[in-house]
Each structure stands twice: as C-alpha cells, then as structure tokens.
Amino acid sequence: MTVLTDALSANNASYAAGFTKGDLALPPAKKYLVLTCMDARIDPAAALGIELGDAHVIRNAGASAVDGLRSVIISEQLLGTTEVVLIKHTGCGMLTFKNEDAHAIVQKQLGADSTGIDFLPFPDLEQAVKDDVEYLKKSEFVPDSVKISGWVYQVETGKVVNIVPA
Amino acid sequence: MTVLTDALSANNASYAAGFTKGDLALPPAKKYLVLTCMDARIDPAAALGIELGDAHVIRNAGASAVDGLRSVIISEQLLGTTEVVLIKHTGCGMLTFKNEDAHAIVQKQLGADSTGIDFLPFPDLEQAVKDDVEYLKKSEFVPDSVKISGWVYQVETGKVVNIVPA
C-alpha cells in the first residue's frame, strides 16, 4: 500500500458506511452519457448534478469522441442510452502541445517510440467541440435518434456553456 | 435544447453560483490518476474522496487499461502523475457479453459492421484487474517508478477492495 491508497481507503470506508444505493440497475436510469475530459479540475457529478445511477460518464484526455467511441457504442447499443452530452473545457492540456511534441517528450523521458500513437491534441477549443459532435453524428455506430450536444466547461467559473445544441 | 440539458444547465447554475476553486493548476495536485469504469453506479470523487484538482479521472467501458493507455501516457509523461489507481467493479456490463455478441447486436440494430472493433469485454473480474495492472506495468510507456494498484468497487456496498497492491 501507499500513503495515497491508505488515504483513499480511509475516505472510502466513510463513504461505504453511509452508502444506501446498493440496488441500482446496471443501465443508466436517465438514459444519457456524459463524455468529458480526465482533467483534475472537473467533477462531472457535482458540476451537472448527476445522481448516482443516472448516467454513464466517459472521461479521457481531451474528452475525445474518437477515443471514446467504443464506450459510446456500448452505452447506446448495449445499455440503452439515447443522449450524449459532450463537454470539453477551458485550459485543457490538449490545447498546449502537438503530437510531435508528445512523441519527443516520451522519447526523451523514456527512450520509447510513441510515434504510432495519435495523442489527439487540438488547437481550437470550440472547433474541437463542434468537430467531435460532428464525428459522433456522422458515425455509422450512432443512430440519428441519439441526441448529441456540445459544451465547454469553464474551469475558472464552474460554468458550462453550450456550443452545439442537441 | 432538451429536457435533459435544461435540467443539467439548471443544476450547473447552482454549482457555479457556489464555485470557489477557479484558481487550481492544470497538473493534478496529488499527482495520481484513477482509471475506472463509465458505469452509472460509480461516483469516483465521492467514493474515494477525491478533491477537485487532485487527480486525473479516466473512465471508459470496463475501466480498460488498453483503451485508456493514451490518456495514461499524457497524464504521467506530460502532466507529472506518478501513481495509477485502477478500479473495476462488480456487476460490470463487460462481464455479460462477448465481442461476437456486441457485433451481432450492432449489426441487428444499426445494420453496421463493427467487427473491426474490439469492445474489450472480460469474463472474470479479478483476473481482468490483474491483467490490466500487468498491462500497464509492462508498457514501455509507463516507467517502473509509477506505482500501480488494482481494485474492485462493489456497487452493492460502495466499498473498494484491493486486488493488486501498489
């Protein structure tokens, strides 16, 4: 164990002691999914008022729809979700580098060749939201009946701003 | 807008009204990442006591380390995290189907060929935790200095149980 896992275990013991939602069903009760970034400054459940059991939450570096597609398909085709809320955010790390920068850093720090990996950075935040919504809308694996909206979360204010209406 | 996005927007307005953490730094303050499932019954921040700004949270269908590798590399190589907490959970949807089942469902429901997609299901929960920890430990993109532990979250009790110590 580590200092960290000891602390997380202690926090979890408190959580479990007051836990009352052990009977929730597997499929999300409100039939939607949130796709957002892994960024440490985002707490999707708190920021959007997502109740336990209501929604799938997919998170990756940059809230990438390309990276998240496997999970999105499982969510809507196998578990019945019908709405996607895609949220990128201000100050995203993915705005700060290009693929070649990441490849060079990995090469320098680890001596490993990561040029086969597309790290999916993007230079323009709102355009990236629009592009990812469009990517999902055009995917043969996402039916037209699925509603998709695109948003920006402001890490400075805690607010979400709509970019692409559902 | 939709009924859902109207509700989430209203919830977010309340959250933003009380928001006081607009000055957090981009890199996670406590230098760790949690990799867990998108399942609606998991609230990682609440269940582990993750404070805003402390940790990256990566979520996908099944808490797959293979699917999450791009995000893990960005987290530890570009943003300085040094510990990975990998958490799968009881009752996971990924235990309930095989790739050929998912391919058949997508074909039937959408008429689309998804056989090129590995949906990454797994038949044994604890073994999958061990396999994913091992996958990260063996990756040339994850240095030996990164501590990695594997856990199971019990959706019935809210408890995390350690499977692989860090």
Coordinates of C-alpha atoms in Angstrom, one line a residue:
Chain A
M1 CA 0.0 0.0 0.0
T2 CA 1.0 3.6 -0.4
V3 CA 0.2 6.8 1.5
L4 CA -2.2 7.6 -1.3
T5 CA -4.1 4.3 -1.3
D6 CA -4.3 4.3 2.5
A7 CA -5.9 7.7 2.4
L8 CA -8.3 6.7 -0.4
S9 CA -9.2 3.6 1.5
A10 CA -10.0 5.6 4.6
N11 CA -12.1 8.0 2.6
N12 CA -13.9 5.1 1.0
A13 CA -14.7 3.5 4.4
S14 CA -16.6 6.6 5.4
Y15 CA -18.4 6.6 2.0
A16 CA -19.4 3.0 2.3
A17 CA -20.6 3.5 5.9
G18 CA -23.2 5.8 4.7
F19 CA -24.0 4.1 1.4
T20 CA -27.6 3.4 0.7
K21 CA -27.8 2.9 -3.1
G22 CA -26.8 -0.8 -3.5
D23 CA -29.9 -1.7 -5.5
L24 CA -29.4 0.5 -8.6
A25 CA -29.9 -1.1 -12.0
L26 CA -27.0 -1.5 -14.5
P27 CA -28.4 0.6 -17.3
P28 CA -28.4 4.3 -16.6
A29 CA -31.7 5.4 -15.2
K30 CA -31.9 8.6 -17.1
K31 CA -30.5 7.1 -20.4
Y32 CA -27.7 9.6 -21.1
L33 CA -24.0 9.7 -21.1
V34 CA -21.5 12.5 -20.4
L35 CA -18.3 12.4 -22.3
T36 CA -15.7 14.8 -20.8
C37 CA -12.0 15.3 -20.0
M38 CA -10.0 13.5 -17.4
D39 CA -8.8 16.9 -16.1
A40 CA -8.5 17.1 -12.3
R41 CA -10.5 20.3 -12.2
I42 CA -13.7 18.7 -13.4
D43 CA -16.1 16.9 -11.1
P44 CA -18.9 16.0 -13.5
A45 CA -21.3 14.6 -10.9
A46 CA -21.1 17.8 -8.8
A47 CA -21.0 20.3 -11.7
L48 CA -24.0 18.8 -13.5
G49 CA -26.0 17.3 -10.6
I50 CA -25.7 13.8 -11.9
E51 CA -27.3 11.4 -9.4
L52 CA -25.8 8.0 -8.8
G53 CA -27.2 5.5 -11.3
D54 CA -28.4 8.2 -13.8
A55 CA -25.7 8.4 -16.5
H56 CA -22.6 6.9 -17.9
V57 CA -19.6 9.1 -17.5
I58 CA -16.8 8.6 -20.0
R59 CA -13.6 10.5 -19.4
N60 CA -10.3 10.7 -21.3
A61 CA -7.6 13.2 -22.2
G62 CA -9.4 16.0 -24.1
A63 CA -12.9 14.5 -24.0
S64 CA -12.1 12.9 -27.3
A65 CA -15.1 11.3 -29.1
V66 CA -12.7 9.3 -31.3
D67 CA -11.0 7.8 -28.2
G68 CA -14.4 7.4 -26.6
L69 CA -16.3 5.7 -29.5
R70 CA -16.0 2.2 -28.1
S71 CA -17.6 3.2 -24.8
V72 CA -20.2 5.3 -26.6
I73 CA -21.3 2.4 -28.7
I74 CA -21.5 0.1 -25.7
S75 CA -23.5 2.8 -23.9
E76 CA -26.1 3.4 -26.6
Q77 CA -26.3 0.0 -28.3
L78 CA -26.0 -2.4 -25.3
L79 CA -27.2 -0.3 -22.4
G80 CA -29.9 1.9 -24.0
T81 CA -28.6 5.5 -23.6
T82 CA -30.2 7.9 -26.1
E83 CA -28.5 11.2 -25.4
V84 CA -24.8 12.3 -25.4
V85 CA -23.6 15.4 -23.5
L86 CA -20.0 16.1 -24.8
I87 CA -18.1 18.6 -22.6
K88 CA -14.6 19.9 -23.3
H89 CA -13.1 22.7 -21.1
T90 CA -11.1 25.8 -20.9
G91 CA -7.4 25.4 -20.1
C92 CA -7.3 21.9 -21.5
G93 CA -3.8 20.4 -21.7
M94 CA -4.7 19.1 -25.2
L95 CA -4.5 22.8 -26.4
T96 CA -0.9 23.1 -25.3
F97 CA 1.0 20.6 -27.4
K98 CA 1.2 18.9 -30.8
N99 CA 1.6 15.2 -31.5
E100 CA 5.3 15.7 -32.4
D101 CA 5.9 17.4 -29.0
A102 CA 4.4 14.5 -27.1
H103 CA 6.4 12.0 -29.2
A104 CA 9.6 13.9 -28.4
I105 CA 8.8 14.1 -24.7
V106 CA 8.2 10.4 -24.5
Q107 CA 11.3 9.7 -26.5
K108 CA 13.4 11.9 -24.2
Q109 CA 11.9 10.7 -20.9
L110 CA 11.5 7.0 -21.6
G111 CA 13.6 6.3 -24.7
A112 CA 10.4 4.9 -26.2
D113 CA 9.0 5.4 -29.7
S114 CA 5.4 6.6 -29.4
T115 CA 5.1 7.9 -33.0
G116 CA 2.5 5.2 -33.6
I117 CA 0.2 6.9 -31.1
D118 CA -2.1 9.8 -32.0
F119 CA -2.5 11.7 -28.8
L120 CA -5.4 13.6 -30.3
P121 CA -4.4 17.2 -29.2
F122 CA -6.4 20.1 -30.7
P123 CA -5.5 23.8 -31.3
D124 CA -9.0 25.4 -31.0
L125 CA -11.4 24.5 -28.2
E126 CA -14.8 25.4 -29.6
Q127 CA -13.9 24.0 -33.0
A128 CA -12.9 20.7 -31.3
V129 CA -16.3 20.6 -29.6
K130 CA -18.0 21.0 -33.0
D131 CA -15.7 18.5 -34.7
D132 CA -16.3 15.8 -32.0
V133 CA -20.1 16.3 -32.1
E134 CA -20.0 16.0 -35.9
Y135 CA -17.8 12.9 -35.6
L136 CA -20.4 11.2 -33.5
K137 CA -23.3 12.4 -35.6
K138 CA -21.7 11.0 -38.7
S139 CA -20.7 7.7 -37.1
E140 CA -22.5 4.7 -38.5
F141 CA -22.5 3.4 -35.0
V142 CA -24.5 6.2 -33.5
P143 CA -28.1 6.3 -34.8
D144 CA -29.8 9.6 -35.7
S145 CA -32.2 9.1 -32.8
V146 CA -29.4 9.8 -30.3
K147 CA -29.4 13.5 -29.3
I148 CA -25.9 15.0 -29.1
S149 CA -25.0 18.4 -27.6
G150 CA -21.6 20.0 -27.2
W151 CA -20.4 22.2 -24.3
V152 CA -17.4 24.0 -22.8
Y153 CA -16.9 23.8 -19.0
Q154 CA -15.1 26.9 -17.7
V155 CA -12.6 25.7 -15.0
E156 CA -12.3 29.3 -13.9
T157 CA -16.1 29.7 -13.1
G158 CA -17.5 26.2 -12.8
K159 CA -20.0 27.1 -15.6
V160 CA -20.9 25.1 -18.6
V161 CA -21.6 27.0 -21.9
N162 CA -23.5 25.4 -24.8
I163 CA -21.6 25.3 -28.1
V164 CA -23.7 22.9 -30.1
P165 CA -27.4 22.5 -29.2
A166 CA -28.9 19.0 -29.1
Chain B
M1 CA -32.1 22.1 -26.0
T2 CA -33.7 19.1 -24.4
V3 CA -35.4 18.4 -21.1
L4 CA -32.1 16.8 -20.0
T5 CA -29.8 19.6 -21.0
D6 CA -32.2 22.2 -19.5
A7 CA -32.0 20.2 -16.2
L8 CA -28.3 19.8 -16.3
S9 CA -27.9 23.6 -17.1
A10 CA -30.1 24.5 -14.1
N11 CA -28.0 22.1 -11.8
N12 CA -24.8 23.7 -13.1
A13 CA -26.1 27.2 -12.4
S14 CA -26.4 26.3 -8.8
Y15 CA -22.9 24.7 -8.8
A16 CA -21.3 27.7 -10.4
A17 CA -23.0 30.1 -8.0
G18 CA -21.1 28.5 -5.1
F19 CA -17.9 27.8 -7.0
T20 CA -14.7 29.0 -5.3
K21 CA -12.0 26.8 -7.0
G22 CA -11.3 28.8 -10.1
D23 CA -7.5 29.1 -9.5
L24 CA -6.5 25.4 -9.5
A25 CA -3.4 24.4 -11.5
L26 CA -3.6 22.2 -14.6
P27 CA -1.5 19.3 -13.3
P28 CA -3.2 17.2 -10.6
A29 CA -2.1 18.5 -7.2
K30 CA -1.7 15.0 -5.7
K31 CA -0.1 13.5 -8.8
Y32 CA -2.3 10.5 -9.3
L33 CA -4.8 9.2 -11.7
V34 CA -7.9 7.0 -11.2
L35 CA -8.8 4.7 -14.1
T36 CA -12.3 3.3 -13.7
C37 CA -15.5 2.3 -15.5
M38 CA -18.1 4.6 -17.0
D39 CA -20.8 2.7 -15.1
A40 CA -23.6 5.0 -13.8
R41 CA -23.3 3.5 -10.3
I42 CA -19.8 4.8 -9.6
D43 CA -19.1 8.3 -8.4
P44 CA -15.3 8.2 -8.1
A45 CA -14.9 11.6 -6.4
A46 CA -17.5 10.8 -3.7
A47 CA -16.5 7.1 -3.3
L48 CA -12.7 7.9 -2.9
G49 CA -12.8 11.4 -1.5
I50 CA -11.0 12.9 -4.5
E51 CA -10.8 16.7 -4.0
L52 CA -11.2 19.0 -7.0
G53 CA -7.8 19.5 -8.6
D54 CA -6.2 16.4 -7.0
A55 CA -6.3 13.7 -9.7
H56 CA -7.0 12.8 -13.3
V57 CA -10.0 10.5 -13.6
I58 CA -10.1 8.4 -16.7
R59 CA -13.4 6.4 -17.4
N60 CA -14.4 4.0 -20.1
A61 CA -16.4 0.9 -20.6
G62 CA -14.9 -1.6 -18.3
A63 CA -12.0 0.5 -16.9
S64 CA -9.9 -0.8 -19.7
A65 CA -6.2 0.0 -19.4
V66 CA -5.8 -0.8 -23.1
D67 CA -8.4 1.7 -24.1
G68 CA -7.1 4.2 -21.5
L69 CA -3.4 4.0 -22.4
R70 CA -3.3 7.2 -24.5
S71 CA -4.7 9.1 -21.5
V72 CA -2.4 7.4 -19.0
I73 CA 0.6 8.4 -21.1
I74 CA -0.5 12.0 -21.3
S75 CA -1.2 12.0 -17.5
E76 CA 2.2 10.6 -16.4
Q77 CA 4.5 11.8 -19.2
L78 CA 3.1 15.3 -19.8
L79 CA 1.3 16.2 -16.5
G80 CA 3.5 14.5 -13.9
T81 CA 1.3 11.9 -12.3
T82 CA 3.2 9.1 -10.5
E83 CA 0.5 6.7 -9.3
V84 CA -2.3 4.8 -11.0
V85 CA -5.3 3.6 -9.1
L86 CA -7.2 1.1 -11.4
I87 CA -10.7 0.2 -10.3
K88 CA -13.1 -2.2 -12.0
H89 CA -16.4 -3.2 -10.3
T90 CA -18.9 -5.8 -9.5
G91 CA -21.8 -6.2 -11.9
C92 CA -19.9 -4.7 -14.8
G93 CA -21.6 -4.9 -18.2
M94 CA -18.4 -6.1 -19.7
L95 CA -18.8 -9.4 -17.9
T96 CA -22.1 -10.0 -19.7
F97 CA -21.2 -10.3 -23.3
K98 CA -18.5 -11.4 -25.8
N99 CA -17.3 -9.4 -28.8
E100 CA -19.3 -11.5 -31.2
D101 CA -22.5 -10.7 -29.2
A102 CA -21.8 -7.0 -29.4
H103 CA -21.0 -7.2 -33.1
A104 CA -24.3 -9.1 -33.7
I105 CA -26.3 -6.5 -31.7
V106 CA -24.8 -3.6 -33.6
Q107 CA -25.5 -5.4 -36.9
K108 CA -29.1 -6.1 -36.0
Q109 CA -29.9 -2.7 -34.6
L110 CA -27.9 -0.5 -37.0
G111 CA -27.1 -2.7 -39.9
A112 CA -23.5 -1.7 -39.3
D113 CA -20.4 -3.9 -39.4
S114 CA -18.5 -3.4 -36.1
T115 CA -16.3 -6.5 -36.4
G116 CA -13.3 -4.3 -36.6
I117 CA -13.9 -3.0 -33.1
D118 CA -12.7 -4.9 -30.0
F119 CA -15.2 -4.0 -27.4
L120 CA -12.8 -5.4 -24.7
P121 CA -15.2 -7.4 -22.6
F122 CA -13.8 -9.8 -20.0
P123 CA -15.2 -13.0 -18.4
D124 CA -13.5 -12.8 -14.9
L125 CA -13.5 -9.6 -12.8
E126 CA -10.5 -10.1 -10.6
Q127 CA -8.4 -11.6 -13.4
A128 CA -9.2 -8.6 -15.5
V129 CA -7.9 -6.3 -12.8
K130 CA -4.7 -8.2 -12.6
D131 CA -4.4 -8.3 -16.3
D132 CA -4.8 -4.6 -16.7
V133 CA -2.4 -3.8 -13.9
E134 CA 0.1 -6.1 -15.6
Y135 CA -0.5 -4.5 -19.0
L136 CA 0.4 -1.1 -17.6
K137 CA 3.4 -2.4 -15.7
K138 CA 4.8 -4.0 -18.8
S139 CA 4.1 -1.0 -21.1
E140 CA 7.2 0.7 -22.4
F141 CA 5.2 4.0 -21.9
V142 CA 4.8 3.6 -18.2
P143 CA 8.1 3.8 -16.2
D144 CA 8.8 1.5 -13.3
S145 CA 8.7 4.5 -11.0
V146 CA 4.9 4.8 -11.5
K147 CA 3.0 2.9 -8.7
I148 CA 0.0 0.9 -9.9
S149 CA -2.6 -0.7 -7.8
G150 CA -5.7 -2.7 -8.8
W151 CA -9.1 -2.6 -7.0
V152 CA -12.7 -3.8 -7.2
Y153 CA -15.5 -1.4 -6.3
Q154 CA -18.6 -3.2 -5.0
V155 CA -21.7 -1.4 -6.5
E156 CA -23.8 -3.2 -3.8
T157 CA -21.9 -1.8 -0.8
G158 CA -19.9 1.2 -2.0
K159 CA -16.7 -0.4 -0.8
V160 CA -13.4 -0.7 -2.7
V161 CA -11.5 -4.0 -2.2
N162 CA -7.8 -4.2 -3.0
I163 CA -6.8 -6.9 -5.6
V164 CA -3.3 -5.8 -6.5
P165 CA -1.2 -3.8 -4.0
A166 CA 0.8 -0.9 -5.3

